[in-house]
GROMACS .gro file of C-alpha atoms in nm:
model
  122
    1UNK     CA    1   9.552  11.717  13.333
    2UNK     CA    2   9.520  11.489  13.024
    3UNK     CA    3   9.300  11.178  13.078
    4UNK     CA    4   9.347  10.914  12.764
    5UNK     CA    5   9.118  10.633  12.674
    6UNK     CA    6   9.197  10.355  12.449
    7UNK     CA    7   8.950  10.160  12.279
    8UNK     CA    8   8.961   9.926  11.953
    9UNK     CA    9   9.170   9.593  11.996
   10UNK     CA   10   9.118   9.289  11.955
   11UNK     CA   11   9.238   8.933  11.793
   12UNK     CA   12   9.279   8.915  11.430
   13UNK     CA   13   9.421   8.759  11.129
   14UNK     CA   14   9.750   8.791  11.020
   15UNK     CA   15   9.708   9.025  10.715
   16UNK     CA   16   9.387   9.204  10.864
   17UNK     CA   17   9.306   9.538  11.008
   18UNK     CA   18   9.258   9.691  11.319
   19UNK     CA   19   9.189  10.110  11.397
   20UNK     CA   20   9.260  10.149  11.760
   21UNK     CA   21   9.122  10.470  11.917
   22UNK     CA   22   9.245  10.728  12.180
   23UNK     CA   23   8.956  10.952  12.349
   24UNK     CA   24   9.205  11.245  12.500
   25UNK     CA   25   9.020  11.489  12.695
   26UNK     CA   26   9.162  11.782  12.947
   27UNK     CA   27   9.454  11.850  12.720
   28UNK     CA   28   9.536  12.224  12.550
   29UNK     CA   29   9.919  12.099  12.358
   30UNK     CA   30  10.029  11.741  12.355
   31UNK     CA   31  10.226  11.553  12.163
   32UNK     CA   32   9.985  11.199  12.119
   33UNK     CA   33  10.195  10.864  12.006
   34UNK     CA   34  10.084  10.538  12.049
   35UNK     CA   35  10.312  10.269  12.196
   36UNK     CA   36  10.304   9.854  12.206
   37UNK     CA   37  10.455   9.651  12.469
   38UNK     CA   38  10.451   9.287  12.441
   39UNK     CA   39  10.531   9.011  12.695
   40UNK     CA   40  10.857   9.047  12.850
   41UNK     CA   41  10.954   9.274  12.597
   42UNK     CA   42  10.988   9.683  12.709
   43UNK     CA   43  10.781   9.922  12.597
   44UNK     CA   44  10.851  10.077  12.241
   45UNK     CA   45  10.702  10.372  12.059
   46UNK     CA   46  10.490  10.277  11.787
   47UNK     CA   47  10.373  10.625  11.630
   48UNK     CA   48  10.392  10.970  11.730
   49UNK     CA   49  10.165  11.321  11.607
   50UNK     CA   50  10.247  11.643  11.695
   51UNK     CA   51  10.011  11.935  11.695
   52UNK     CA   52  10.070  12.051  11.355
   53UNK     CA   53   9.993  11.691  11.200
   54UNK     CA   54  10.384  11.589  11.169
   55UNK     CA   55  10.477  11.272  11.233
   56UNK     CA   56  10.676  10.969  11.292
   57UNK     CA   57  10.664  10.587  11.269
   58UNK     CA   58  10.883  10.309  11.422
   59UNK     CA   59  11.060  10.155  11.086
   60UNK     CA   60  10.846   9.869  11.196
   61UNK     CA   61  10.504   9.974  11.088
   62UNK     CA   62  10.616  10.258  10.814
   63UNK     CA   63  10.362  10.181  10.555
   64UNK     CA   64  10.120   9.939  10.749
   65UNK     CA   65   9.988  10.185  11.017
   66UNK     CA   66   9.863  10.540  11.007
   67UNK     CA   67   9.825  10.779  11.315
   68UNK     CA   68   9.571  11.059  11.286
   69UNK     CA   69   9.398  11.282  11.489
   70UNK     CA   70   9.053  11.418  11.503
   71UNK     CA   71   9.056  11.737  11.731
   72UNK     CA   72   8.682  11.789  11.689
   73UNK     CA   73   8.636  11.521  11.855
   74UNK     CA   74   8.925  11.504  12.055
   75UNK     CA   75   9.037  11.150  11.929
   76UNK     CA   76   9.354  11.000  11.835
   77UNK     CA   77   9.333  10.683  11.612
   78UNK     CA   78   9.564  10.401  11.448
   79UNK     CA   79   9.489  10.219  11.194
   80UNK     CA   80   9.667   9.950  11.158
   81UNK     CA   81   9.690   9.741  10.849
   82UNK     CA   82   9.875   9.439  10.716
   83UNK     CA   83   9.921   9.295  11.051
   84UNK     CA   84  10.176   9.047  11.167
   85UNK     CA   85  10.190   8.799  11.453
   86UNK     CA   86  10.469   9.046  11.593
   87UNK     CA   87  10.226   9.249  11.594
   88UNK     CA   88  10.070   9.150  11.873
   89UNK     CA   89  10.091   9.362  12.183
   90UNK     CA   90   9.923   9.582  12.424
   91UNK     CA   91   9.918   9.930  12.266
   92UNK     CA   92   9.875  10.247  12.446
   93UNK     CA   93   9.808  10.591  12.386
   94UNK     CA   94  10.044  10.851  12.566
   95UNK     CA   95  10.080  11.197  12.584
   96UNK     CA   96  10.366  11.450  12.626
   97UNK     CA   97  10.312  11.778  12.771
   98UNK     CA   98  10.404  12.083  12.566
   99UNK     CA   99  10.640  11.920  12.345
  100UNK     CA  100  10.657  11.982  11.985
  101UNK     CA  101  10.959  11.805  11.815
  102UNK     CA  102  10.856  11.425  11.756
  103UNK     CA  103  10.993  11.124  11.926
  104UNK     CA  104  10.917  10.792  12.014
  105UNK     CA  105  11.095  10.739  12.299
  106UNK     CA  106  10.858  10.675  12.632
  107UNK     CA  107  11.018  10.825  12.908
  108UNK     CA  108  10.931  11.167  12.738
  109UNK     CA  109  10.543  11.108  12.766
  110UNK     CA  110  10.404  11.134  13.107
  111UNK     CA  111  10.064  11.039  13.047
  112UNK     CA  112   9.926  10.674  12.942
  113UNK     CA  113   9.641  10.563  12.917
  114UNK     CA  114   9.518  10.203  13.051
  115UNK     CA  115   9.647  10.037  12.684
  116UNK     CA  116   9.413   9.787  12.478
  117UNK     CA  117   9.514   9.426  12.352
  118UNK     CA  118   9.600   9.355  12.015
  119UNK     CA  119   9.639   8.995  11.918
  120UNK     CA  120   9.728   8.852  11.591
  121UNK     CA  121   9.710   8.540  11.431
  122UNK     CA  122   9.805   8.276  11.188
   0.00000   0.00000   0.00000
């Protein structure tokens, strides 16, 4: 069973940076995204990787974030540049079981991990 950690968030400037971080450990083929959920708002993928380093953004963040994956060290990352005040959000990292073809949709990732705040300001 998959166990994910999140680590990385924090308040910044509209305009700054952030590169969130996903330790993943017990896994053998996921599918790793990353996914935001602000206050009373419902969660929404963000960015998704496959095994084979495909990929998929929200149009949202196409061109201001990059996911990437380091399987030496078993770590998923974001980096997230150009940030906006809609930005901000709790982001987790997920993981889907087996699955291959990309999607962003939540309900098809059945592991989470405890999500990390990302706050950004004027």
């Amino acid at each position: 069973q998959v166990q994910l950690v999140e680590s990385g968030g924090g308040s910044v400037q509209a305009g700054g940076s952030l590169r969130l971080s996903c330790a993943a450990s017990g896994y053998s083929w996921y599918l790793f995204g990353w996914f935001r959920q602000a206050p009373g708002k419902e969660r929404e993928g963000v960015a998704v990787i496959n095994r084979y380093g495909a990929t998929t953004y929200a149009a949202s963040v196409v061109g201001r974030f990059t996911i990437s994956q380091d399987n030496t060290k078993n770590t998923l990352y974001l980096q997230m540049n150009s940030l906006k005040l809609e930005d901000s959000a709790m982001y987790y990292c997920a993981a889907a079981e087996g699955r291959l073809l990309l999607t962003l949709l939540p309900t098809a990732f059945g592991y989470w991990g405890q999500g990390t705040q990302v706050t950004v300001s004027s």
